[in-house]
Coordinates of C-alpha atoms in Angstrom, one line a residue:
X19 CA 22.3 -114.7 -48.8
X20 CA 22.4 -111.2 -50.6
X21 CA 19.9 -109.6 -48.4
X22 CA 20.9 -111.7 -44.5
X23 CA 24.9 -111.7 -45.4
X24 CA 28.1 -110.3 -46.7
X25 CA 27.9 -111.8 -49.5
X26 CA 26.4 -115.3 -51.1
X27 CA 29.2 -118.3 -51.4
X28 CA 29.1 -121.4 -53.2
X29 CA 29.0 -123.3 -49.5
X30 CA 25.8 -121.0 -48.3
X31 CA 23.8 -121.3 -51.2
X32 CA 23.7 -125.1 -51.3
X33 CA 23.3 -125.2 -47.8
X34 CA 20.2 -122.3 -48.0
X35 CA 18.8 -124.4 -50.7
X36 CA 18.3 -127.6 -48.7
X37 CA 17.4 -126.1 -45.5
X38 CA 15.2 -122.9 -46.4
X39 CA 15.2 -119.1 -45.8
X40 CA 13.4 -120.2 -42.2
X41 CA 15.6 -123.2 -41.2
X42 CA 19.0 -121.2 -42.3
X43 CA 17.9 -117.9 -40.5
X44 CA 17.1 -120.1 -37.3
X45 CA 20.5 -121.6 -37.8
X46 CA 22.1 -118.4 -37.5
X47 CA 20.3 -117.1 -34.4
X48 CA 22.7 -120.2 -32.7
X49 CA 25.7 -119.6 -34.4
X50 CA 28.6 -118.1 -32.6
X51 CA 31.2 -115.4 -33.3
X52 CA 34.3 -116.4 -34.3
X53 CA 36.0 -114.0 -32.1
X54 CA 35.5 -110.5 -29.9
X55 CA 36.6 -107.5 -31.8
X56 CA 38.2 -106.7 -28.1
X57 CA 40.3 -109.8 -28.5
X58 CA 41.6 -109.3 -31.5
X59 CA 42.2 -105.7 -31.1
X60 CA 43.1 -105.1 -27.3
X61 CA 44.0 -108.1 -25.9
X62 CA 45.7 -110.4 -28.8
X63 CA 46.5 -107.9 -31.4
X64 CA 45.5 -110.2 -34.2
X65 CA 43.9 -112.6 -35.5
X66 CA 42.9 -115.9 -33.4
X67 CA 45.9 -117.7 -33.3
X68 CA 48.4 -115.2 -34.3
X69 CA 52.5 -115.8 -34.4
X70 CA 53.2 -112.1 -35.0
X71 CA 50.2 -110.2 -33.2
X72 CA 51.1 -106.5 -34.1
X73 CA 47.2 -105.1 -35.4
X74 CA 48.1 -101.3 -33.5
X75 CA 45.9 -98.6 -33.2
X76 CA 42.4 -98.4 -34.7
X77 CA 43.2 -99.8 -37.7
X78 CA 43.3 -103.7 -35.5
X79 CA 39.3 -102.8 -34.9
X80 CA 39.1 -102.5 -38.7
X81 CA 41.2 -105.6 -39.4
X82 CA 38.6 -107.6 -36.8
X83 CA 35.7 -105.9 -38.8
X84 CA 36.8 -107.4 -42.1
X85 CA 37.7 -110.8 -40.5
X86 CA 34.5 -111.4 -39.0
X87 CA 32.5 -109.7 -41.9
X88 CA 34.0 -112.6 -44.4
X89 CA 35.0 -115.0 -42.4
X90 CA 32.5 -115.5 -39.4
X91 CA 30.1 -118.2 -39.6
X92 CA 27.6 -115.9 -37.7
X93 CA 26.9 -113.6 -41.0
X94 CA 22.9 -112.7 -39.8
X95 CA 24.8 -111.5 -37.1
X96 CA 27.4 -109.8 -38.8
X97 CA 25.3 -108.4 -41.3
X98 CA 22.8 -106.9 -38.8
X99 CA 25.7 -105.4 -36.6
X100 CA 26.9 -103.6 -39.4
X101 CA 23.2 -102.3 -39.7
X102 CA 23.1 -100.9 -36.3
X103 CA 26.1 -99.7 -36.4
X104 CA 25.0 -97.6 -39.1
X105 CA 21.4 -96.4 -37.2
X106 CA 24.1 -95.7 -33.8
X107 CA 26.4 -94.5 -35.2
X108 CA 29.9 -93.6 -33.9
X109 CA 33.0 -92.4 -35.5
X110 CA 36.7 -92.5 -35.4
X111 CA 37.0 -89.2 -37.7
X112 CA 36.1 -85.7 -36.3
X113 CA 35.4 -87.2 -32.8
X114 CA 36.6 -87.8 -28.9
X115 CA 37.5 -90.8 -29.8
X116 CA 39.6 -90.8 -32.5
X117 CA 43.0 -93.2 -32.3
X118 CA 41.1 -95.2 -29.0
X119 CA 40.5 -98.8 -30.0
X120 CA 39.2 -99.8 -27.0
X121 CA 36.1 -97.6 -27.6
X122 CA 35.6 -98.6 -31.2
X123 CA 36.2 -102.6 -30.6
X124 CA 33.6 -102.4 -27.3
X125 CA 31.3 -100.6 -28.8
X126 CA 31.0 -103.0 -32.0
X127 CA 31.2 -106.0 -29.6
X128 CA 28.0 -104.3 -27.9
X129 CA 26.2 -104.1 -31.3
X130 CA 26.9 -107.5 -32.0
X131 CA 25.7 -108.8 -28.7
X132 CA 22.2 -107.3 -28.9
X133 CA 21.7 -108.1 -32.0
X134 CA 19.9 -111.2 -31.4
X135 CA 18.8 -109.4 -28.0
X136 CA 15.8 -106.7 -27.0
X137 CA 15.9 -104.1 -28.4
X138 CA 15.3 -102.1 -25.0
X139 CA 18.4 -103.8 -23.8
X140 CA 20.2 -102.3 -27.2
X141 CA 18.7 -98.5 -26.8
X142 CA 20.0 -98.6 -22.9
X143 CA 23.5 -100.2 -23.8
X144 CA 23.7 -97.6 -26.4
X145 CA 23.0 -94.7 -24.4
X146 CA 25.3 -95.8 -21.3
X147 CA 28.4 -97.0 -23.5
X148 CA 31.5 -94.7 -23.0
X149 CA 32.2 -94.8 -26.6
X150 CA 28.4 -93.1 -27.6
X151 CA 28.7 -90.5 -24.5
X152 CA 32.3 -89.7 -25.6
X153 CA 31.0 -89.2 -29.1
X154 CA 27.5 -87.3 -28.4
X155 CA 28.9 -85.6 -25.6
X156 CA 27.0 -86.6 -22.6
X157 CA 30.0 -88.3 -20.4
X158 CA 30.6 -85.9 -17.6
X159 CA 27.5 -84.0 -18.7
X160 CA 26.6 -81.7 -15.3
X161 CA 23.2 -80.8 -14.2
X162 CA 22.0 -77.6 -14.4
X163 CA 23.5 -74.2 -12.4
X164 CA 21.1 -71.6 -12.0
X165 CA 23.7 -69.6 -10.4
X166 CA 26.0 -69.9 -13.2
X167 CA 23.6 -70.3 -15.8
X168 CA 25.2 -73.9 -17.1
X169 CA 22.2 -75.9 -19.0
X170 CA 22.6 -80.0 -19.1
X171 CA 24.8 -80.8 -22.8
X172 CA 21.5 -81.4 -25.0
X173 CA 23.2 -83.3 -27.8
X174 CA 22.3 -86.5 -27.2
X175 CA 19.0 -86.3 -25.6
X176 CA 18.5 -84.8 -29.8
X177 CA 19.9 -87.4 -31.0
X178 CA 18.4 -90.4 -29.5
X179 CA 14.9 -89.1 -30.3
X180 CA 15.4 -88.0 -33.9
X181 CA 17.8 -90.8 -34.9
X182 CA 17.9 -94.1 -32.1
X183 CA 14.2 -94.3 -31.5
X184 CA 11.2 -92.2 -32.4
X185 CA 12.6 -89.9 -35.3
X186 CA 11.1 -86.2 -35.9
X187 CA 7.9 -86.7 -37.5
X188 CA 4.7 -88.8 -35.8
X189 CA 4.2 -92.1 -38.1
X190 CA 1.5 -94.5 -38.6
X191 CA 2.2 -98.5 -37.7
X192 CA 3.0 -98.8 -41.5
X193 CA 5.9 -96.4 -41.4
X194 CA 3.4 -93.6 -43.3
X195 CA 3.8 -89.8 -42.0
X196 CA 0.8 -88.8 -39.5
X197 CA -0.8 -85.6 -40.3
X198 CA -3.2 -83.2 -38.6
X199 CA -6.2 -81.5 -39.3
X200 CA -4.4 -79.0 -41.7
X201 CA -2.7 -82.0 -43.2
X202 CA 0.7 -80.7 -41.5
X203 CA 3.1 -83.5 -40.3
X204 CA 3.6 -83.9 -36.6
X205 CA 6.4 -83.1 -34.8
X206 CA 7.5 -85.7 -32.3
X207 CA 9.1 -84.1 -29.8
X208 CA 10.4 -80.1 -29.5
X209 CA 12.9 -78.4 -27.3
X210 CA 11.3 -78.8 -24.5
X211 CA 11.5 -82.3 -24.3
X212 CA 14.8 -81.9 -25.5
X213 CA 15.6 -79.8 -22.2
X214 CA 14.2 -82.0 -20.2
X215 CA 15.3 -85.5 -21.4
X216 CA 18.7 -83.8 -21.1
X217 CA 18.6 -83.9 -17.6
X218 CA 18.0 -87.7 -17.4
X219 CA 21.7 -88.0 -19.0
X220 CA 23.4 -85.9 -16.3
X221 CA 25.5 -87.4 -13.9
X222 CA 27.3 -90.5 -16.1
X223 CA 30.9 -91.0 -16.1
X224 CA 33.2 -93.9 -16.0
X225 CA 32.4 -97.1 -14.4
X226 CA 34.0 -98.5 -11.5
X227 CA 34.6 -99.3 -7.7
X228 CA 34.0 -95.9 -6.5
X229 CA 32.0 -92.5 -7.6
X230 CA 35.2 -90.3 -6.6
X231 CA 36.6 -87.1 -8.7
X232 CA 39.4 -88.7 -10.5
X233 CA 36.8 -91.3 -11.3
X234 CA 34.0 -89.1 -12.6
X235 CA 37.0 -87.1 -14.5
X236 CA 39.1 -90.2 -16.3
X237 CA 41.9 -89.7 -14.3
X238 CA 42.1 -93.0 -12.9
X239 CA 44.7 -94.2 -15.5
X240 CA 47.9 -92.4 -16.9
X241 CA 45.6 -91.7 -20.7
X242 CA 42.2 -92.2 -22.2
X243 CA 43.3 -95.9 -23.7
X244 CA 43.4 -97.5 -20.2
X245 CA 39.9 -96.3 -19.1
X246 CA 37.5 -99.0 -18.9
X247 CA 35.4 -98.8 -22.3
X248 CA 34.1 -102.2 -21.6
X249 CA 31.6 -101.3 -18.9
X250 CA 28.7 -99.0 -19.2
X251 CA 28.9 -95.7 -17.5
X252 CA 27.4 -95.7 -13.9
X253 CA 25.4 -92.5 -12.6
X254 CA 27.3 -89.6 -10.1
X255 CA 24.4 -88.1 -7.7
X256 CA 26.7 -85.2 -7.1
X257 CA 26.4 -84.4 -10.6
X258 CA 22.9 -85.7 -11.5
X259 CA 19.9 -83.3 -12.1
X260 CA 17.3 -84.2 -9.6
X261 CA 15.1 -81.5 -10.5
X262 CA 11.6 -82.5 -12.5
X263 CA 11.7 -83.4 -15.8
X264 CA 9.6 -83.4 -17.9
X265 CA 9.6 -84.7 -22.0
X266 CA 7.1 -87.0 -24.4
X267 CA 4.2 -86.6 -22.0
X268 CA 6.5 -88.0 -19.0
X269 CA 7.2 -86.5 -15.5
X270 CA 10.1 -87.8 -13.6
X271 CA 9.3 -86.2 -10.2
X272 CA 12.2 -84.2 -8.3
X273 CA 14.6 -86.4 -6.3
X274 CA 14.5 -89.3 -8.2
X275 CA 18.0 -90.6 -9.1
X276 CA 20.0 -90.9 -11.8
X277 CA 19.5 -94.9 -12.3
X278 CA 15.2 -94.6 -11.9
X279 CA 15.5 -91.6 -14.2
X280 CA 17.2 -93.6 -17.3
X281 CA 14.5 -96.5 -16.8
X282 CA 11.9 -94.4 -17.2
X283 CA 13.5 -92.8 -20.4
X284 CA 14.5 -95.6 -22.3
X285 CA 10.7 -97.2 -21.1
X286 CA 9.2 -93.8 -22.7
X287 CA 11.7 -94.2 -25.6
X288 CA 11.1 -98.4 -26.3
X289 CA 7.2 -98.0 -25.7
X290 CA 6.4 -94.6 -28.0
X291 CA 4.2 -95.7 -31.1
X292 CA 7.0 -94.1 -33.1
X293 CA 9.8 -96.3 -32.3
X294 CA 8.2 -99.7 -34.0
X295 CA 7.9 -98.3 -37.4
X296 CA 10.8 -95.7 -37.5
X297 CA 13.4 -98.9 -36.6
X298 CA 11.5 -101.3 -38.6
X299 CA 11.4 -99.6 -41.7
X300 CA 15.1 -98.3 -41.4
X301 CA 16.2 -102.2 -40.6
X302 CA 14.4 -103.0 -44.2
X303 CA 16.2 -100.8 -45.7
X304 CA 19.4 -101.8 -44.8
X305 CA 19.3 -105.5 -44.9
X306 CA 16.0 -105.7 -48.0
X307 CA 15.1 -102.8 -49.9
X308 CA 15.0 -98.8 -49.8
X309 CA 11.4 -98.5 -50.0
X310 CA 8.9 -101.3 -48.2
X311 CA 5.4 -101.0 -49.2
X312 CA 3.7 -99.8 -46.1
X313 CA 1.9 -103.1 -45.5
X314 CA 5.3 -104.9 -45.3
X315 CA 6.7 -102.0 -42.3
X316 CA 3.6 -103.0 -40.8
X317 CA 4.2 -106.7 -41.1
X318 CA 7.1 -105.8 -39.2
X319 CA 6.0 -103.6 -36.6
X320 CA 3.6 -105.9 -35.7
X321 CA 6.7 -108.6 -34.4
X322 CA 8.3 -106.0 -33.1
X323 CA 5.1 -104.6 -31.0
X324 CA 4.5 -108.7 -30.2
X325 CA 7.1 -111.9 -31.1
X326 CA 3.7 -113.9 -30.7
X327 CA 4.9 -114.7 -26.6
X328 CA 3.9 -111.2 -25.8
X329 CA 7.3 -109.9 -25.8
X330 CA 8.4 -106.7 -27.4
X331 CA 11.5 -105.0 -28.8
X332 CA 12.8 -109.2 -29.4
X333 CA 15.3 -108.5 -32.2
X334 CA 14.9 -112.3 -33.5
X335 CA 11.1 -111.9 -34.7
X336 CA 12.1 -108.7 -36.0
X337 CA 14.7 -110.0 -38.3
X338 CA 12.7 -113.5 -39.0
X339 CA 9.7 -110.6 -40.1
X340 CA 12.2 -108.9 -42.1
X341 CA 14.0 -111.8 -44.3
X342 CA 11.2 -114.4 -44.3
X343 CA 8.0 -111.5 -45.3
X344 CA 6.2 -112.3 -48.7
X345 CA 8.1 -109.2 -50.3
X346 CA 11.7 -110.5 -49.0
X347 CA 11.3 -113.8 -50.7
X348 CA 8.5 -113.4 -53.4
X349 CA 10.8 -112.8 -56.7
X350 CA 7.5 -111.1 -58.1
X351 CA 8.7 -108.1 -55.6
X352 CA 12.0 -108.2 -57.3
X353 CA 10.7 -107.7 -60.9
X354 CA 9.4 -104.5 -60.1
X355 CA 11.1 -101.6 -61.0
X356 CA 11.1 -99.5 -57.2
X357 CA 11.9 -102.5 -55.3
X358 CA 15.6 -103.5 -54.0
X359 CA 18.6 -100.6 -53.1
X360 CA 21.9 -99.7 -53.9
X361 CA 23.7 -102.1 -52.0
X362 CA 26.7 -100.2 -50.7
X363 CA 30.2 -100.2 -51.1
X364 CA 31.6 -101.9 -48.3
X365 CA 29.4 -104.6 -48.6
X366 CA 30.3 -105.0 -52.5
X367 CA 34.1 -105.5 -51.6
X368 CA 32.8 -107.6 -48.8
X369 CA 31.0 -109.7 -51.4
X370 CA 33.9 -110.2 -53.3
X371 CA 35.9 -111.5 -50.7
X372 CA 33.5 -113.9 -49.9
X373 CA 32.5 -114.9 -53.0
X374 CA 36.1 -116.1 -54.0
X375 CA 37.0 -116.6 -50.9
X376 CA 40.2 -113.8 -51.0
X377 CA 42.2 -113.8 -48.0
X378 CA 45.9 -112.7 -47.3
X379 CA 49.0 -115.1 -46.6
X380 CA 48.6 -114.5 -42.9
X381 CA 45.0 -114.8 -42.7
X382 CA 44.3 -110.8 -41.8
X383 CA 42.8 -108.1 -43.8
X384 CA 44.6 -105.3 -43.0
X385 CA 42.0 -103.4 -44.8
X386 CA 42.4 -99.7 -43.4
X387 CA 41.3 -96.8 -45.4
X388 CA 38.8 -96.9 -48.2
X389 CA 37.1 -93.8 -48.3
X390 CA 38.9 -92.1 -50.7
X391 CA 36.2 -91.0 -53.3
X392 CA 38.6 -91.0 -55.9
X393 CA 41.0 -94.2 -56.0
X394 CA 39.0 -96.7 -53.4
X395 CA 35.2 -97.2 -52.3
X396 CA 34.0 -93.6 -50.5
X397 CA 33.1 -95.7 -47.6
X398 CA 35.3 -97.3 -44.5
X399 CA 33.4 -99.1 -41.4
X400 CA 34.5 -97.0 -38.1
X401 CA 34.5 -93.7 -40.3
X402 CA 31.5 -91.8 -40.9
X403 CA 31.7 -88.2 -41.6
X404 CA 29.1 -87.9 -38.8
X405 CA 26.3 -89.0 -36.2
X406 CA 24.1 -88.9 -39.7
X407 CA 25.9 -91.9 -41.2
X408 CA 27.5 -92.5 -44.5
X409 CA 24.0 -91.4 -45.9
X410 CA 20.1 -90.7 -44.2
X411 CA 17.7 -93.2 -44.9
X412 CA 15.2 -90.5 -46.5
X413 CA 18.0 -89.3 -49.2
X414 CA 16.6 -89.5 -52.5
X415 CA 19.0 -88.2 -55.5
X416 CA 17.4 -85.7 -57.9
X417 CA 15.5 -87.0 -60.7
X418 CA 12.9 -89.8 -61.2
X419 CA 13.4 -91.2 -58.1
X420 CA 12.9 -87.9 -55.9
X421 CA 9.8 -87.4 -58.4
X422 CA 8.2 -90.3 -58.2
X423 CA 8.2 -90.4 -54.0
X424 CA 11.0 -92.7 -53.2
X425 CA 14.3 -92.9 -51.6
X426 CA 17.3 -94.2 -52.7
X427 CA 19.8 -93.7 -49.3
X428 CA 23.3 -95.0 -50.8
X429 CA 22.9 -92.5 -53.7
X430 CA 23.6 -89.8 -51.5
X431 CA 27.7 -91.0 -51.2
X432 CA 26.9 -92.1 -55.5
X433 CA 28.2 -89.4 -57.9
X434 CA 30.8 -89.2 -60.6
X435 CA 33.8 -89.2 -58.8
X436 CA 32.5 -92.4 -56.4
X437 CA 31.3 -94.6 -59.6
X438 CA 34.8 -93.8 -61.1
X439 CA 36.5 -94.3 -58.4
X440 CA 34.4 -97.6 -57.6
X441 CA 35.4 -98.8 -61.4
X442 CA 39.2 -98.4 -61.0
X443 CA 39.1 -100.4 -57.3
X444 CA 36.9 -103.1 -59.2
X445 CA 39.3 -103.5 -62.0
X446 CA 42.3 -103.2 -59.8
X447 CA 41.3 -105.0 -57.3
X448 CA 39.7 -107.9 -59.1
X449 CA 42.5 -108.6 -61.1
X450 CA 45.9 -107.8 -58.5
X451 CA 44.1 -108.1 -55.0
X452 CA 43.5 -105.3 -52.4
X453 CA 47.0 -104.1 -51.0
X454 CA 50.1 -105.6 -52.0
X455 CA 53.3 -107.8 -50.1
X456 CA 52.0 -110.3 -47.3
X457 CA 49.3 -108.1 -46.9
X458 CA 47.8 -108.6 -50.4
X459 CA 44.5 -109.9 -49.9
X460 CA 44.0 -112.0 -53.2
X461 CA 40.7 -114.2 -54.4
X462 CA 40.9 -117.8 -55.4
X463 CA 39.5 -118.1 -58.7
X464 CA 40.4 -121.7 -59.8
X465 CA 37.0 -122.5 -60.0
X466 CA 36.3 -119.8 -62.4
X467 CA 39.6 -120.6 -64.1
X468 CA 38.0 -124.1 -64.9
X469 CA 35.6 -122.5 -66.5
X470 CA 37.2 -119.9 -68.3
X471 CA 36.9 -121.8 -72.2
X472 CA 33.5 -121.7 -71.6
X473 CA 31.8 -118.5 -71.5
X474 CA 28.7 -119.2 -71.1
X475 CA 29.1 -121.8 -68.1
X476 CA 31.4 -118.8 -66.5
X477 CA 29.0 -116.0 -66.7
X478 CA 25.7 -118.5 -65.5
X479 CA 28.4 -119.1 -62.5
X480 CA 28.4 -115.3 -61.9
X481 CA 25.0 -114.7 -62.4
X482 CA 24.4 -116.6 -59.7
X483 CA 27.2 -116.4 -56.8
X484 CA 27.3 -112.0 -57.9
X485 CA 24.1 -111.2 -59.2
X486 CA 21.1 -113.3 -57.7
X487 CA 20.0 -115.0 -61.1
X488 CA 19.3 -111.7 -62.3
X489 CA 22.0 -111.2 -65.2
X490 CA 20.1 -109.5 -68.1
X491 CA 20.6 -111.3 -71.3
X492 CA 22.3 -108.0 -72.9
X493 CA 24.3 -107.3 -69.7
X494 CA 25.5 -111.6 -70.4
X495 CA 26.1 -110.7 -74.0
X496 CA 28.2 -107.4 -73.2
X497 CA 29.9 -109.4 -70.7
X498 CA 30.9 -112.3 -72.6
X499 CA 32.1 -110.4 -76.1
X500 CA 34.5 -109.0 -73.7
X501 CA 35.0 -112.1 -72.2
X502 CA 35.5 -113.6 -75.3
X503 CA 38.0 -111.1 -77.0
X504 CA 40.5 -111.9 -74.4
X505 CA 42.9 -115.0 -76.1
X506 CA 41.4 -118.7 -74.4
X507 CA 45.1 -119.1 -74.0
X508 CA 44.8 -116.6 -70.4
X509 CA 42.3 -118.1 -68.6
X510 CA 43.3 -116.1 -65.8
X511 CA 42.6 -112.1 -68.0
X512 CA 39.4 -114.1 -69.2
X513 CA 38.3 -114.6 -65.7
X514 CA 39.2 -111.3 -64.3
X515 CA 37.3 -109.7 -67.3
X516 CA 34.4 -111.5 -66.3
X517 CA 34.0 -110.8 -62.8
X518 CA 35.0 -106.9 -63.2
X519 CA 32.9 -106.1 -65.2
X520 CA 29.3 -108.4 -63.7
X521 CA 30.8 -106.1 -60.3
X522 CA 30.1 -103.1 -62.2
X523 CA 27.0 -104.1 -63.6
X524 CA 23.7 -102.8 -62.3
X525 CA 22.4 -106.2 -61.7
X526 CA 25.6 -106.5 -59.0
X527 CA 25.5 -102.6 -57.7
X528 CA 21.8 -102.9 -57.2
X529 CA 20.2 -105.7 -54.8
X530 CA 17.3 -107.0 -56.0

C-alpha cells in the first residue's frame, strides 16, 4: 500500500492481506476512476454530485487531484499517474499555460488513461497533447525557411529524448551507464538529431474540422480557454517540414507527411534499447525505491521489452514487475541501509488524509497552494518550477550518499527551511486540519481516540497504518514519553502528539 498507493488505510490493509500483493494489484488494473478531472473541473465545477459547483480556475484541477488521490478506489492508478506526471511533466507556473484548466485537467485525464495502457500509445499522446506543445513549445512550430533563415523550435525534440524516452547517456538492459573503449559514457543522441527530430514536430496545431489559418492560429474561439485541449493536435502540410530528416540512425525521406513522419519517431523513440531501462528504472524510483539493484531494472526491462504475449511497452506487466519483484516485497531488501527513498511531500499529506480518512464538510479539498518552503510542504501537483520536475531522478545530496554512488532524488527540494517548514504543517495540520471554515479539511481520529489510555496499543496502531511495521523501539519510546506527558484526561492532545510526531519520524519520511 505504501509503495502502489497514497497512502495505506485500515480497509486496504485487511483487504491486501487476504487477497495478496498479486490478486490486489490485478484488482486495481479493473478498477475505475471515480471521476474525470475534466468533469469536475470544466464541466461540473465540483465534486460528483455537487449543490454549489463553484471549483474556478486551476485551482478546480487541483481540487479533482486531491479528491481522486484520497478518495478514488483506483489508487495503482492514481499513484502511477502522479508518477508520470512527474517523468512528463507540465506546469501551471512560468508557462503558456498558466490559469487554463482545460489544459491541466486533459492533460492529467491522458496520464491517467494510459496508465494501464502501451506505453507507445503514452509517448504519442504526450507528444500530440496541446497542453505538452503549449508548454515545450512545439504547437504552431513552422518548418524551416532558408530564405529567412527560421530553424524548426528544437525544444521539444530535446526534451523527449533526454527526459520522455531514451535519456543522454547509452545504458545497459540493467539501467548501468555504457562506456566505450576509453571507458567514456556514450552520448545518445547530439544536435544533429536534435535538428532533425525537430522537423518531425513541425506542422501541429489545434485539432478540428478544418486545417484553415484561424485554426492553425487558435483563433477559432474568443480566448485560449475555449480551444479544444481535449483532442490531440492534428498535422498542417502547409506548415510541415517535408524535407529529409535524419536523427538516431533514422531517415524519413523527403515528402513524407507530417502524420507518417511522427510514426516513425515515436517507433524510433519506443524501440531504442535506451528507453526500457531509462523508464524502468525511473518508475522504480518513484513508486519503490531510489536506487534498484541493477538485476531488479533488468527484471523490469525485460516485461517491458516482452509482457510474456510478445507485446511491448504494456504498462500492466511493467507495473506487476515493479510491485510484485523479490526486492518490492522481500522485507530482507528493506533492512538494508541504501534501499527505500524519501517519499515526498505531497504524498505524506496524502497519506495522512487517507490514513484518517480527513475530508471537509462538503466533501472537497480545496487544497490549492503548498509550495511554500517555509509555512507548507515545498511541493504542489500542477506546479513544478520546470520541465525537470520537483527534483531529477540522478540528484544525490552531498555527503555519504553522493560518496557512496547513490541517489537520493527528493533530497534535492530537502533542506533546512523544507524540514522546518514540513514540521510546522505536521504539527498544525495534524492537530487543527488543513485550511479552516467549510473548507477545513479535518481527520477522524476516533479510532485512535479509543486508544489514546493506552500507549502502547496507540503507537503499534501507527506503526503500522504510518510506518510499515518499521517503528524503531527508541523512535516508540521517544514517541510515547511524549505521548505519555500529555494528561490521560485529553485524549484528543494525546493523539495528536502521537501521530505528529511518528509523521516526522524517519521511519514515516523515509519508505522502506
Amino acid at each position: 500500500m505504501t509503495q502502489a498507493t497514497f497512502g495505506p488505510t485500515t480497509a486496504q490493509i485487511d483487504r491486501v492481506a487476504s487477497i495478496g500483493a498479486a490478486a490486489w494489484v490485478a484488482e486495481q488494473f479493473n478498477t475505475a476512476s471515480m471521476d474525470t478531472h475534466w468533469d469536475y473541473a470544466i464541466v461540473r465545477r465540483g465534486i460528483p454530485g455537487c449543490t454549489v459547483c463553484d471549483a474556478a480556475y486551476v485551482n478546480g484541477v487541483m481540487e479533482s487531484f486531491w479528491l481522486q488521490a484520497v478518495r478514488g478506489p483506483d489508487q495503482l492508478r492514481q499513484r502511477t499517474t502522479l508518477a508520470l506526471s512527474e517523468l512528463f511533466v507540465i506546469s501551471e507556473v512560468n508557462s503558456t499555460i498558466s490559469e487554463i484548466p482545460h489544459a491541466h485537467a486533459s492533460y492529467l485525464d491522458m496520464l491517467s488513461r494510459n496508465a494501464f495502457g502501451n506505453f507507445r500509445t503514452l509517448l504519442q499522446d504526450v507528444a500530440t497533447h496541446p497542453a505538452m506543445a503549449s508548454y515545450l513549445s512545439h504547437l504552431r512550430n513552422e518548418k524551416e525557411d532558408p530564405t529567412t533563415g527560421r530553424l524548426p523550435d528544437e525544444n521539444f525534440a530535446r526534451e523527449v529524448m533526454q527526459l520522455f524516452s531514451i535519456g543522454l547517456w547509452e545504458l545497459n538492459q540493467d539501467g548501468t551507464r555504457r562506456r566505450d573503449s576509453s571507458g567514456a559514457f556514450i552520448p545518445t543522441y547530439n544536435n544533429q538529431d536534435v535538428m532533425g527530430l525537430a522537423k518531425v514536430f513541425t506542422g501541429w496545431s489545434w485539432n478540428g474540422p478544418d486545417r484553415s489559418l484561424g485554426r492553425w492560429m487558435g483563433w477559432v474561439s474568443s480566448g485560449p480557454a475555449e480551444l479544444n485541449w481535449r483532442q490531440q493536435l492534428q498535422n498542417y502540410p502547409e506548415y510541415h517540414s517535408t524535407s529529409e530528416k535524419r536523427f538516431l540512425g533514422v531517415t524519413i525521406p523527403a515528402g513524407t507527411s507530417g502524420e507518417a513522419s511522427l510514426q516513425i519517431a515515436i517507433d524510433r523513440l519506443f524501440n531504442h534499447p535506451n528507453t526500457a531501462p531509462f523508464i524502468s528504472r525511473q518508475l522504480i524510483q518513484r513508486l519503490v525505491t531510489s536506487n534498484p539493484s541493477p538485476a531488479y531494472v533488468s527484471r523490469v526491462v525485460a516485461a517491458f521489452n516482452n509482457n510474456g504475449s510478445g507485446v511491448r511497452g504494456d504498462m500492466r506487466a511493467i507495473l506487476r514487475a515493479i510491485l510484485l519483484d523479490v526486492e518490492a516485497r522481500d522485507s530482507s531488501y528493506a533492512n538494508q541501509a541504501n534501499w527505500g527513498k524519501l517519499r515526498e511531500p505531497m504524498v505524506r499529506f496524502a497519506t495522512w488524509m487517507r490514513a484518517f480518512n480527513a475530508r471537509s464538510a462538503h466533501g472537497a479539498y480545496r487544497i490549492w497552494n503548498l509550495e511554500d518552503n517555509v509555512s507548507s510542504l515545498g511541493q504542489n501537483p500542477l506546479r513544478a518550477p520546470s520541465v525537470f520536475n520537483w527534483f531529477r531522478p540522478d540528484y544525490a545530496p552531498p555527503g555519504p550518499i553522493l560518496s557512496s554512488g547513490l541517489v537520493a532524488p527528493e533530497f534535492q527540494i530537502t533542506h533546512e527551511t523544507t524540514t522546518t517548514g514540513y514540521a510546522n504543517f505536521v504539527i498544525t495540520t495534524v492537530e487543527r486540519g488543513h485550511s479552516s471554515g467549510a473548507n477545513a479539511i479535518v481527520a477522524n481520529y476516533a479510532p485512535e481516540i479509543s486508544l489514546a489510555n493506552n500507549p502502547a496499543q496507540l503507537l503499534e496502531h501507527l506503526n503500522l497504518l504510518l510506518t510499515a511495521g518499521r517503528m524503531t523501539p527508541s523512535t516508540r519510546q521517544l514517541i510515547t514519553d511524549a505521548v505519555t506527558s500529555v494528561p490521560a484526561s485529553n485524549a484528543a492532545g494525546r493523539v495528536h502528539t502521537a501521530v505528529a510526531l511518528t509523521m516526522l519520524s524517519p521511519e514515516f519520511i523515509v519508505q522502506k
